[in-house]
Amino acid sequence: MALALEMKGISKYFASTDVRANDQVDFAVEAGEVHALVGENGAGKTTLMSILYGLVRPDAGEIKVDGQPVQIHRPDDAIRHGIGMVHQHFKLVPSFTVAQSIMLGMEPNRGGFLTPNEENRIVSELAERHGLPVDPKARIRDLPVGMQQRVEILKVLERKAKILVLDEPTAVLTPQEVAELMRVVRNLSQAGFTVIFITHKLLEVVRVADRVTVMRGGRNVGSKAVAETTVPELARMMVGREVLLKVNKAPRQPGPVVFAADDVSVTDVRGFPAVTRVSFEVRAGEIVGIAGVSGNGQTELVEAVTGMRALDGGRLALNAKDATSLSVRQRRNAGLAHIPEDRIHVGLNLETNLDENLIVSRYKLGQFNRAGFLNRRSMRDFAIDVIKRFSIAAAVPGGGISRLSGGNMQKVVIGRELAGEPTFIVANQPTRGLDVGSIEFVHRSLVDARDRGAGILLVSVELEEILALSDRVLVMYRGQIQGEVDPATATEEQIGLLMAGAQPETTAPTA
Ligand SMILES: Nc1ncnc2c1ncn2[C@@H]1O[C@H](COP(=O)(O)OP(=O)(O)O)[C@@H](O)[C@H]1O
Ligand SMILES: [Mg+2]
């Protein structure tokens, strides 16, 4: 079959985050197929498609559409070559009608401005032709998300796209909306459109796609016909076959329970269940890993544990005391430390200097606070100590932090969080986007904290990291703990199956 799209040797390095987001990626899509592009968060999927759509300029590589080399510098160029993209976060104007949203920017091409009636008629015809009914007069703000997404798809179709890129289209949808979208995508493919469907949910791949390409760490790690692969195989490709990270650690010495979640339920920002009746304990001196494909409730669980999101049901205890309705600050004072996923926005204040960033979570504790004033001198001594202890290269006490590299910013957060000798540490994707040296440092710091007697909850979509660090591993799937495995004996295959939603009894060998 003919190739609708061929990308060759695409590379993109982002200096600001020091990330090689795409590393010599080859990507080929056949005409008329649904091609799933999968990979964990940060694998480089959006970057590759943003290059295709002219939003990001690659450092190297070439693109062919229908066998012809093309130059794409702007979205206009992409549209001219029949490429349309529906972004992860829609860009619709809430006060516009459906017809206005779809026709926005189209009028000049259609010879003068259209009356609202003409716009409505064109949009109704378009919708009917593609089997995607919409009310052209409805306001965007009154539509459910699934319908807004349909408007975005129609907008792309009105611009004559033959290749549609959908970036994580199901992330924001209810299960019913997902089923409807799957039907729409299959229909578009039947009608001859080529669809590139980005997701990290493997069951969706099997439901909707003809072929699949897996990305990991900015590279294409393989393309397969869906009929010739399996969910566990894709899971293994996504998380990586080889365990690159080896962490030396002594056997754990579990002490008393430092944290307990009992029957905890949480809803996400849209009010849908994200965590459902989850119970587990973390003891002093152990690292409990939460594995799972991202988007299975891990974020909401961390928010609930750290006090950033209220529980819908259940209880939390810190050091045997009820912590269910304590504030973030009260939890910190009760011994909780948090290494957040988004260390730049949640973890640091880039407008203030290093000293203030280091103490920000501790200034209520008295050490730096005399009669309501911060003691600059002891803050400075503390900063010097942390810079030394955590080898924060390029950091100057009192200096700005916005120029530090990602790895060093992470060290600032970790230095601050661990310096207070917390009893319970929540580490969420603690090494995301870091170079190998910084990854080793972060891992060493967590193991040292555990050996000093802290209990650690480690949440990571990097299975290698979970296996290298954890003493026990819980696998999350659709908001629940799907099973617990022993990282010393479990295979990646077993964990991969649990991550994909298989029942524990089918993965464990029966005695
Ligand atoms: N505009 C940008 N500037 C700096 N870094 C970026 C930018 N866009 C993406 N990145 C980084 O590139 C990597 C790949 O990101 P992305 O392509 O969004 O991955 P995915 O869509 O697979 O989750 C990530 O580490 C991300 O932080
Ligand atoms: Mg993305």
Coordinates of C-alpha atoms and ligand atoms in Angstrom, one line a residue:
M1 CA 0.0 0.0 0.0
A2 CA 1.1 3.6 -0.7
L3 CA 2.5 5.7 2.0
A4 CA 0.5 8.8 2.8
L5 CA 3.2 10.1 5.0
E6 CA 6.9 9.4 5.6
M7 CA 9.1 11.2 8.1
K8 CA 12.8 10.4 8.0
G9 CA 15.6 11.1 10.5
I10 CA 13.6 13.7 12.5
S11 CA 15.6 15.1 15.4
K12 CA 14.7 17.8 17.8
Y13 CA 16.7 19.0 20.8
F14 CA 15.1 21.5 23.3
A15 CA 17.8 23.5 24.9
S16 CA 15.5 25.0 27.6
T17 CA 14.8 21.6 29.1
D18 CA 17.9 19.9 27.8
V19 CA 15.8 17.1 26.2
R20 CA 16.4 15.3 23.0
A21 CA 12.6 15.1 22.3
N22 CA 13.0 13.4 18.9
D23 CA 16.2 11.4 18.1
Q24 CA 16.4 10.4 14.4
V25 CA 12.8 9.3 14.2
D26 CA 11.6 7.5 11.1
F27 CA 7.8 7.3 10.9
A28 CA 5.7 6.0 8.0
V29 CA 2.0 5.9 7.7
E30 CA 0.0 4.1 4.9
A31 CA -2.8 5.8 3.1
G32 CA -6.2 5.1 4.7
E33 CA -5.0 3.4 7.8
V34 CA -5.5 4.3 11.5
H35 CA -2.0 4.5 12.8
A36 CA -1.6 4.6 16.6
L37 CA 1.4 6.5 18.0
V38 CA 2.0 5.3 21.5
G39 CA 4.5 5.9 24.2
E40 CA 4.7 7.1 27.8
N41 CA 4.5 10.7 28.8
G42 CA 7.5 12.6 27.5
A43 CA 8.3 10.0 24.8
G44 CA 8.2 12.6 22.1
K45 CA 4.9 11.9 20.4
T46 CA 3.5 15.5 20.5
T47 CA 6.9 16.9 19.4
L48 CA 6.9 14.6 16.3
M49 CA 3.4 15.6 15.3
S50 CA 4.0 19.3 16.0
I51 CA 6.9 19.1 13.6
L52 CA 4.6 17.5 11.0
Y53 CA 2.1 20.3 11.6
G54 CA 4.6 23.1 11.4
L55 CA 4.5 24.2 15.0
V56 CA 8.0 23.0 15.9
R57 CA 11.0 23.4 13.6
P58 CA 13.1 20.2 13.6
D59 CA 16.9 20.2 13.8
A60 CA 17.1 17.5 11.1
G61 CA 14.9 15.3 9.0
E62 CA 12.7 15.2 6.0
I63 CA 9.0 14.8 5.4
K64 CA 7.2 13.3 2.4
V65 CA 3.5 13.5 1.7
D66 CA 2.1 11.1 -0.9
G67 CA 5.7 10.3 -1.9
Q68 CA 6.6 13.9 -2.5
P69 CA 9.1 15.8 -0.4
V70 CA 7.5 18.8 1.3
Q71 CA 8.7 21.8 3.3
I72 CA 6.5 22.5 6.4
H73 CA 7.4 25.7 8.2
R74 CA 4.0 26.8 9.5
P75 CA 0.6 25.2 10.0
D76 CA -0.6 26.8 6.8
D77 CA 2.0 24.7 4.9
A78 CA 0.8 21.6 6.7
I79 CA -2.9 22.4 5.8
R80 CA -1.9 23.0 2.2
H81 CA -0.5 19.5 2.1
G82 CA -3.7 18.0 3.6
I83 CA -2.5 17.6 7.2
G84 CA -4.8 18.6 10.0
M85 CA -4.2 18.3 13.8
V86 CA -6.6 18.2 16.7
H87 CA -4.6 19.2 19.8
Q88 CA -4.8 17.7 23.2
H89 CA -6.2 20.9 24.6
F90 CA -8.8 22.3 22.3
K91 CA -8.4 25.9 21.1
L92 CA -12.0 26.8 20.6
V93 CA -13.5 30.1 21.7
P94 CA -16.3 29.4 24.3
S95 CA -18.6 32.2 23.2
F96 CA -18.5 31.2 19.5
T97 CA -21.2 29.1 17.8
V98 CA -20.2 25.7 16.3
A99 CA -20.5 27.2 12.8
Q100 CA -18.4 30.2 13.6
S101 CA -15.7 28.0 15.2
I102 CA -15.5 25.8 12.1
M103 CA -15.6 28.6 9.5
L104 CA -13.2 30.9 11.4
G105 CA -10.5 32.0 9.0
M106 CA -12.1 30.2 6.0
E107 CA -14.2 33.2 4.7
P108 CA -11.5 34.8 2.5
N109 CA -11.0 31.5 0.6
R110 CA -14.7 31.2 0.0
G111 CA -14.9 34.6 -1.7
G112 CA -16.1 37.3 0.7
F113 CA -17.8 37.0 4.0
L114 CA -20.6 34.6 4.7
T115 CA -23.8 35.3 6.4
P116 CA -24.5 33.3 9.6
N117 CA -27.2 31.4 7.6
E118 CA -24.7 30.5 4.9
E119 CA -22.2 29.4 7.5
N120 CA -24.8 27.2 9.3
R121 CA -25.7 25.6 6.0
I122 CA -22.1 24.8 5.0
V123 CA -21.4 23.3 8.4
S124 CA -24.6 21.2 8.4
E125 CA -23.6 19.8 5.0
L126 CA -20.1 19.1 6.1
A127 CA -21.3 17.4 9.3
E128 CA -23.8 15.3 7.3
R129 CA -21.3 14.3 4.7
H130 CA -19.0 12.9 7.4
G131 CA -21.6 11.4 9.6
L132 CA -20.7 13.7 12.5
P133 CA -24.0 15.5 13.4
V134 CA -23.6 18.8 15.2
D135 CA -25.9 21.8 15.9
P136 CA -24.3 24.7 14.0
K137 CA -26.0 27.3 16.2
A138 CA -25.0 25.8 19.5
R139 CA -22.4 27.7 21.6
I140 CA -19.1 26.0 22.3
R141 CA -19.4 26.6 26.0
D142 CA -22.7 24.7 26.2
L143 CA -21.3 21.6 24.5
P144 CA -19.9 18.5 26.3
V145 CA -16.2 17.9 25.7
G146 CA -16.9 15.0 23.2
M147 CA -19.0 17.4 21.1
Q148 CA -16.3 20.1 21.2
Q149 CA -13.8 17.6 20.0
R150 CA -16.2 16.7 17.1
V151 CA -16.2 20.5 16.2
E152 CA -12.4 20.4 16.1
I153 CA -12.4 17.4 13.8
L154 CA -15.0 19.0 11.5
K155 CA -12.8 22.2 11.4
V156 CA -9.9 20.1 10.2
L157 CA -12.1 18.3 7.6
E158 CA -13.4 21.7 6.3
R159 CA -9.8 22.6 5.7
K160 CA -9.6 19.6 3.4
A161 CA -7.3 17.5 5.5
K162 CA -6.6 14.0 4.2
I163 CA -4.3 13.1 7.1
L164 CA -5.8 13.8 10.6
V165 CA -3.6 13.8 13.7
L166 CA -5.5 13.4 16.9
D167 CA -3.3 14.1 20.0
E168 CA -4.5 12.0 22.9
P169 CA -8.1 12.5 21.9
T170 CA -9.5 10.1 24.5
A171 CA -7.7 11.6 27.5
V172 CA -10.6 14.0 28.2
L173 CA -13.5 11.8 27.2
T174 CA -16.0 9.6 29.1
P175 CA -16.1 5.9 28.2
Q176 CA -19.2 6.6 26.1
E177 CA -17.6 9.4 24.3
V178 CA -14.5 7.2 23.7
A179 CA -16.7 4.6 22.1
E180 CA -18.3 7.2 19.8
L181 CA -14.9 8.6 18.8
M182 CA -13.7 5.1 17.9
R183 CA -16.6 4.7 15.6
V184 CA -15.9 8.1 14.0
V185 CA -12.3 7.3 13.5
R186 CA -13.1 3.9 11.9
N187 CA -15.6 5.6 9.6
L188 CA -13.1 8.2 8.5
S189 CA -10.6 5.5 7.7
Q190 CA -13.2 3.6 5.7
A191 CA -13.9 6.9 3.8
G192 CA -10.2 7.0 2.8
F193 CA -8.8 9.4 5.4
T194 CA -5.5 8.6 7.1
V195 CA -5.7 9.0 10.9
I196 CA -2.8 9.2 13.3
F197 CA -4.1 8.5 16.8
I198 CA -1.9 9.4 19.7
T199 CA -2.5 7.6 23.0
H200 CA -0.8 5.8 25.8
K201 CA -3.7 3.5 26.4
L202 CA -2.9 0.2 24.8
L203 CA -6.4 -1.3 24.8
E204 CA -7.5 1.7 22.6
V205 CA -4.8 0.8 20.1
V206 CA -6.1 -2.7 19.8
R207 CA -9.7 -1.3 19.4
V208 CA -9.1 1.3 16.8
A209 CA -5.8 1.0 15.0
D210 CA -4.5 -1.0 12.0
R211 CA -0.8 -0.3 12.8
V212 CA 1.1 1.1 15.7
T213 CA 4.4 2.8 16.3
V214 CA 5.9 2.9 19.7
M215 CA 8.1 5.8 20.9
R216 CA 10.3 5.8 23.9
G217 CA 12.8 8.4 25.0
G218 CA 12.5 10.3 21.8
R219 CA 13.1 7.3 19.5
N220 CA 10.9 5.1 17.4
V221 CA 11.3 1.7 19.0
G222 CA 9.2 -0.2 16.5
S223 CA 6.2 -0.2 14.2
K224 CA 3.9 -3.2 14.0
A225 CA 0.6 -4.3 12.5
V226 CA -1.9 -4.5 15.4
A227 CA -2.9 -8.0 14.3
E228 CA 0.7 -9.1 14.7
T229 CA 1.3 -7.8 18.2
T230 CA -0.1 -8.1 21.7
V231 CA -0.9 -5.7 24.5
P232 CA 1.9 -7.1 26.7
E233 CA 4.4 -6.8 23.9
L234 CA 3.4 -3.2 23.3
A235 CA 3.7 -2.5 27.1
R236 CA 7.2 -4.0 27.1
M237 CA 8.2 -1.9 24.1
M238 CA 6.8 1.2 25.8
V239 CA 8.5 0.8 29.1
G240 CA 11.7 -0.7 27.7
R241 CA 13.1 -4.1 27.6
E242 CA 16.4 -3.5 29.2
V243 CA 16.7 -2.6 32.9
L244 CA 19.3 0.1 32.5
L245 CA 19.2 1.3 36.0
K246 CA 20.9 -0.6 38.7
V247 CA 20.7 0.7 42.3
N248 CA 22.6 -1.0 45.0
K249 CA 20.6 -1.2 48.1
A250 CA 20.6 -3.3 51.3
P251 CA 17.5 -5.5 52.1
R252 CA 14.8 -3.4 53.6
Q253 CA 14.2 -3.1 57.3
P254 CA 10.6 -2.3 57.6
G255 CA 9.5 -0.5 60.7
P256 CA 6.1 0.9 61.9
V257 CA 3.5 2.1 59.4
V258 CA 4.2 5.7 58.5
F259 CA 1.4 6.2 56.1
A260 CA -1.9 4.4 55.5
A261 CA -4.6 4.9 52.8
D262 CA -7.8 3.2 53.7
D263 CA -10.6 2.8 51.1
V264 CA -9.6 6.1 49.4
S265 CA -11.7 7.4 46.5
V266 CA -11.0 10.6 44.5
T267 CA -12.5 12.3 41.5
D268 CA -10.6 14.0 38.8
V269 CA -10.9 17.7 37.7
R270 CA -13.9 16.8 35.6
G271 CA -15.7 15.0 38.4
F272 CA -15.1 11.5 37.1
P273 CA -13.8 8.8 39.4
A274 CA -10.0 8.7 39.2
V275 CA -9.2 6.6 42.3
T276 CA -11.6 4.0 43.5
R277 CA -11.4 2.5 47.0
V278 CA -7.7 2.2 47.2
S279 CA -6.0 0.9 50.4
F280 CA -2.3 0.4 51.1
E281 CA 0.3 1.1 53.8
V282 CA 3.9 2.3 53.7
R283 CA 6.2 1.4 56.5
A284 CA 9.3 3.1 57.7
G285 CA 12.4 1.9 55.8
E286 CA 10.6 0.7 52.7
I287 CA 10.0 2.1 49.2
V288 CA 6.6 1.2 47.9
G289 CA 6.3 1.7 44.1
I290 CA 3.2 2.6 42.2
A291 CA 3.5 1.3 38.6
G292 CA 1.0 1.9 35.9
V293 CA 0.5 3.4 32.5
S294 CA 0.1 7.2 33.1
G295 CA -3.5 8.4 33.4
N296 CA -4.7 5.5 35.6
G297 CA -5.3 7.6 38.7
Q298 CA -1.7 8.1 39.9
T299 CA -1.8 11.9 39.7
E300 CA -5.0 12.1 41.6
L301 CA -3.8 9.6 44.2
V302 CA -0.6 11.7 44.8
E303 CA -2.7 14.9 45.0
A304 CA -5.0 13.2 47.6
V305 CA -2.0 11.9 49.6
T306 CA -0.2 15.2 49.7
G307 CA -3.3 17.3 50.5
M308 CA -3.8 19.0 47.1
R309 CA -7.1 17.3 46.4
A310 CA -10.0 16.4 48.8
L311 CA -11.0 12.8 49.2
D312 CA -14.4 11.6 48.0
G313 CA -14.3 8.7 50.5
G314 CA -11.9 6.9 52.8
R315 CA -9.3 7.9 55.3
L316 CA -5.6 8.8 55.4
A317 CA -3.2 8.4 58.4
L318 CA 0.3 9.8 58.9
N319 CA 2.4 8.2 61.6
A320 CA -0.8 6.6 63.0
K321 CA -2.7 9.9 63.3
D322 CA -5.7 10.8 61.2
A323 CA -4.6 13.1 58.3
T324 CA -7.7 12.9 56.1
S325 CA -8.5 16.5 56.2
L326 CA -5.2 18.1 57.1
S327 CA -3.9 20.9 54.8
V328 CA -0.8 20.6 52.7
R329 CA 1.1 22.6 55.4
Q330 CA -0.3 20.5 58.3
R331 CA 0.8 17.3 56.5
R332 CA 4.3 18.7 56.0
N333 CA 4.5 19.6 59.7
A334 CA 3.4 16.0 60.4
G335 CA 6.4 14.7 58.5
L336 CA 5.4 14.5 54.9
A337 CA 7.7 15.6 52.1
H338 CA 6.7 15.9 48.5
I339 CA 8.9 15.7 45.4
P340 CA 6.3 16.8 42.8
E341 CA 6.0 15.8 39.2
D342 CA 6.0 19.3 37.9
R343 CA 9.0 20.5 39.9
I344 CA 9.3 23.8 38.0
H345 CA 5.7 25.1 38.7
V346 CA 4.7 23.3 41.9
G347 CA 8.2 22.7 43.4
L348 CA 9.9 26.0 42.8
N349 CA 9.4 29.7 42.8
L350 CA 11.6 31.0 40.0
E351 CA 11.2 34.6 41.0
T352 CA 12.9 34.3 44.3
N353 CA 16.5 33.2 45.0
L354 CA 17.9 29.8 45.9
D355 CA 17.8 30.4 49.7
E356 CA 14.1 31.2 49.7
N357 CA 13.3 28.2 47.5
L358 CA 15.2 25.9 49.9
I359 CA 13.3 27.0 53.0
V360 CA 9.9 27.6 51.4
S361 CA 8.3 24.5 53.0
R362 CA 10.0 25.0 56.3
Y363 CA 9.7 28.6 57.3
K364 CA 6.9 27.9 59.7
L365 CA 9.1 25.5 61.6
G366 CA 10.9 28.2 63.6
Q367 CA 14.4 27.6 62.5
F368 CA 14.5 30.7 60.3
N369 CA 11.7 32.6 61.8
R370 CA 12.2 35.0 64.7
A371 CA 9.2 37.0 65.8
G372 CA 7.8 36.8 62.3
F373 CA 11.0 37.8 60.5
L374 CA 13.1 35.5 58.4
N375 CA 16.6 35.1 59.7
R376 CA 18.7 35.6 56.5
R377 CA 21.9 34.5 58.1
S378 CA 20.6 31.0 59.1
M379 CA 18.8 30.7 55.7
R380 CA 22.2 31.3 54.0
D381 CA 24.0 28.7 56.1
F382 CA 21.2 26.2 55.4
A383 CA 21.5 27.0 51.6
I384 CA 25.3 26.5 51.7
D385 CA 24.9 23.2 53.5
V386 CA 22.3 21.9 51.1
I387 CA 24.3 23.0 48.0
K388 CA 27.2 21.0 49.4
R389 CA 25.4 18.0 50.5
F390 CA 23.5 17.6 47.3
S391 CA 26.2 18.8 44.9
I392 CA 24.0 21.4 43.2
A393 CA 26.4 22.5 40.4
A394 CA 26.2 26.1 39.4
A395 CA 24.1 27.1 42.4
V396 CA 25.2 30.1 44.4
P397 CA 23.7 30.9 47.8
G398 CA 21.4 33.9 47.4
G399 CA 21.5 33.5 43.6
G400 CA 18.7 33.1 41.1
I401 CA 17.5 29.6 40.3
S402 CA 15.7 30.1 36.9
R403 CA 19.0 29.5 35.1
L404 CA 19.7 26.1 36.7
S405 CA 19.4 23.0 34.5
G406 CA 16.5 20.7 35.0
G407 CA 18.7 18.3 37.0
N408 CA 19.9 21.0 39.3
M409 CA 16.4 22.3 39.9
Q410 CA 15.4 18.8 40.8
K411 CA 18.3 18.7 43.3
V412 CA 17.1 22.0 44.8
V413 CA 13.6 20.5 45.4
I414 CA 15.0 17.2 46.7
G415 CA 17.6 18.9 48.9
R416 CA 14.8 21.0 50.5
E417 CA 12.4 18.1 50.9
L418 CA 14.9 15.6 52.3
A419 CA 16.8 18.1 54.5
G420 CA 13.9 18.2 57.0
E421 CA 14.3 14.5 57.7
P422 CA 10.7 13.6 56.8
T423 CA 9.2 10.4 58.0
F424 CA 7.1 9.9 54.8
I425 CA 8.2 11.0 51.3
V426 CA 6.0 11.1 48.2
A427 CA 8.1 11.1 45.0
N428 CA 6.1 11.5 41.8
Q429 CA 8.1 10.9 38.6
P430 CA 11.2 12.1 40.4
T431 CA 13.5 11.6 37.5
R432 CA 11.4 12.7 34.6
G433 CA 13.4 14.6 32.0
L434 CA 16.7 14.2 33.9
D435 CA 20.1 13.2 32.5
V436 CA 21.6 9.9 33.6
G437 CA 23.9 11.5 36.2
S438 CA 21.0 13.4 37.9
I439 CA 18.9 10.2 37.8
E440 CA 21.6 8.3 39.7
F441 CA 21.7 11.2 42.3
V442 CA 18.0 11.2 42.8
H443 CA 17.8 7.4 43.2
R444 CA 20.7 7.4 45.6
S445 CA 19.0 10.2 47.7
L446 CA 15.8 8.2 47.9
V447 CA 17.5 5.0 48.9
D448 CA 19.6 6.9 51.5
A449 CA 16.4 8.4 53.0
R450 CA 14.8 4.9 53.1
D451 CA 17.9 3.6 54.9
R452 CA 17.6 6.4 57.4
G453 CA 14.1 5.1 58.2
A454 CA 11.8 7.2 56.0
G455 CA 8.9 5.5 54.2
I456 CA 8.7 6.3 50.5
L457 CA 5.8 6.2 48.1
L458 CA 7.4 6.3 44.6
V459 CA 5.1 6.9 41.7
S460 CA 6.6 6.5 38.3
V461 CA 5.5 5.5 34.8
E462 CA 9.1 4.3 34.2
L463 CA 8.9 0.6 35.0
E464 CA 12.7 0.3 35.1
E465 CA 12.8 2.9 37.9
I466 CA 10.0 1.2 39.8
L467 CA 11.8 -2.1 39.6
A468 CA 15.2 -0.7 40.5
L469 CA 14.1 1.2 43.6
S470 CA 11.0 -0.4 45.1
D471 CA 10.8 -3.0 47.9
R472 CA 7.1 -3.6 47.0
V473 CA 5.2 -2.7 43.8
L474 CA 1.5 -1.9 43.5
V475 CA 0.2 -1.7 39.9
M476 CA -2.6 0.8 39.3
Y477 CA -5.1 0.3 36.5
R478 CA -8.2 2.5 36.0
G479 CA -8.0 4.0 39.5
Q480 CA -7.6 0.7 41.4
I481 CA -4.7 -1.4 42.7
Q482 CA -4.8 -4.1 40.1
G483 CA -2.2 -6.2 42.0
E484 CA 0.9 -6.3 44.1
V485 CA 4.2 -7.8 42.9
D486 CA 7.6 -8.5 44.4
P487 CA 10.1 -6.6 42.2
A488 CA 12.8 -9.2 43.1
T489 CA 10.9 -12.0 41.3
A490 CA 8.3 -10.4 39.1
T491 CA 8.9 -10.2 35.4
E492 CA 8.2 -7.2 33.2
E493 CA 5.8 -9.4 31.4
Q494 CA 3.7 -10.0 34.5
I495 CA 3.8 -6.3 35.5
G496 CA 3.0 -5.3 31.9
L497 CA -0.1 -7.5 31.9
L498 CA -1.3 -6.0 35.2
M499 CA -0.7 -2.5 33.8
A500 CA -2.9 -3.4 30.8
G501 CA -5.7 -4.5 33.2
A502 CA -5.3 -8.3 33.3
Q503 CA -6.4 -10.0 36.5
P504 CA -3.6 -11.0 38.9
E505 CA -4.5 -14.7 38.9
T506 CA -3.8 -15.0 35.2
T507 CA -0.4 -13.5 35.6
A508 CA 0.9 -15.4 38.6
P509 CA 2.0 -18.9 38.1
T510 CA -0.4 -21.2 39.9
A511 CA 1.0 -23.6 42.5
Ligands
LIG1 N1 8.5 23.4 23.7 C1 9.3 22.6 24.5 N2 10.4 23.2 25.1 C2 11.2 22.4 25.9 N3 11.0 21.1 26.1 C3 10.0 20.5 25.5 C4 9.1 21.2 24.7 N4 8.1 20.4 24.2 C5 8.4 19.2 24.7 N5 9.5 19.2 25.4 C6 10.1 18.1 26.1 O1 10.3 17.1 25.1 C7 10.0 15.8 25.7 C8 9.0 15.1 24.8 O2 7.8 15.8 25.0 P1 6.4 15.5 24.2 O3 6.7 15.4 22.7 O4 5.4 16.4 24.6 O5 6.1 14.0 24.7 P2 4.7 13.2 24.6 O6 3.8 13.9 23.8 O7 5.1 11.8 24.1 O8 4.3 13.1 26.1 C9 9.6 16.0 27.1 O9 10.7 15.7 27.9 C10 9.2 17.4 27.1 O10 9.4 18.0 28.4
MG2 MG 1.9 14.6 24.2

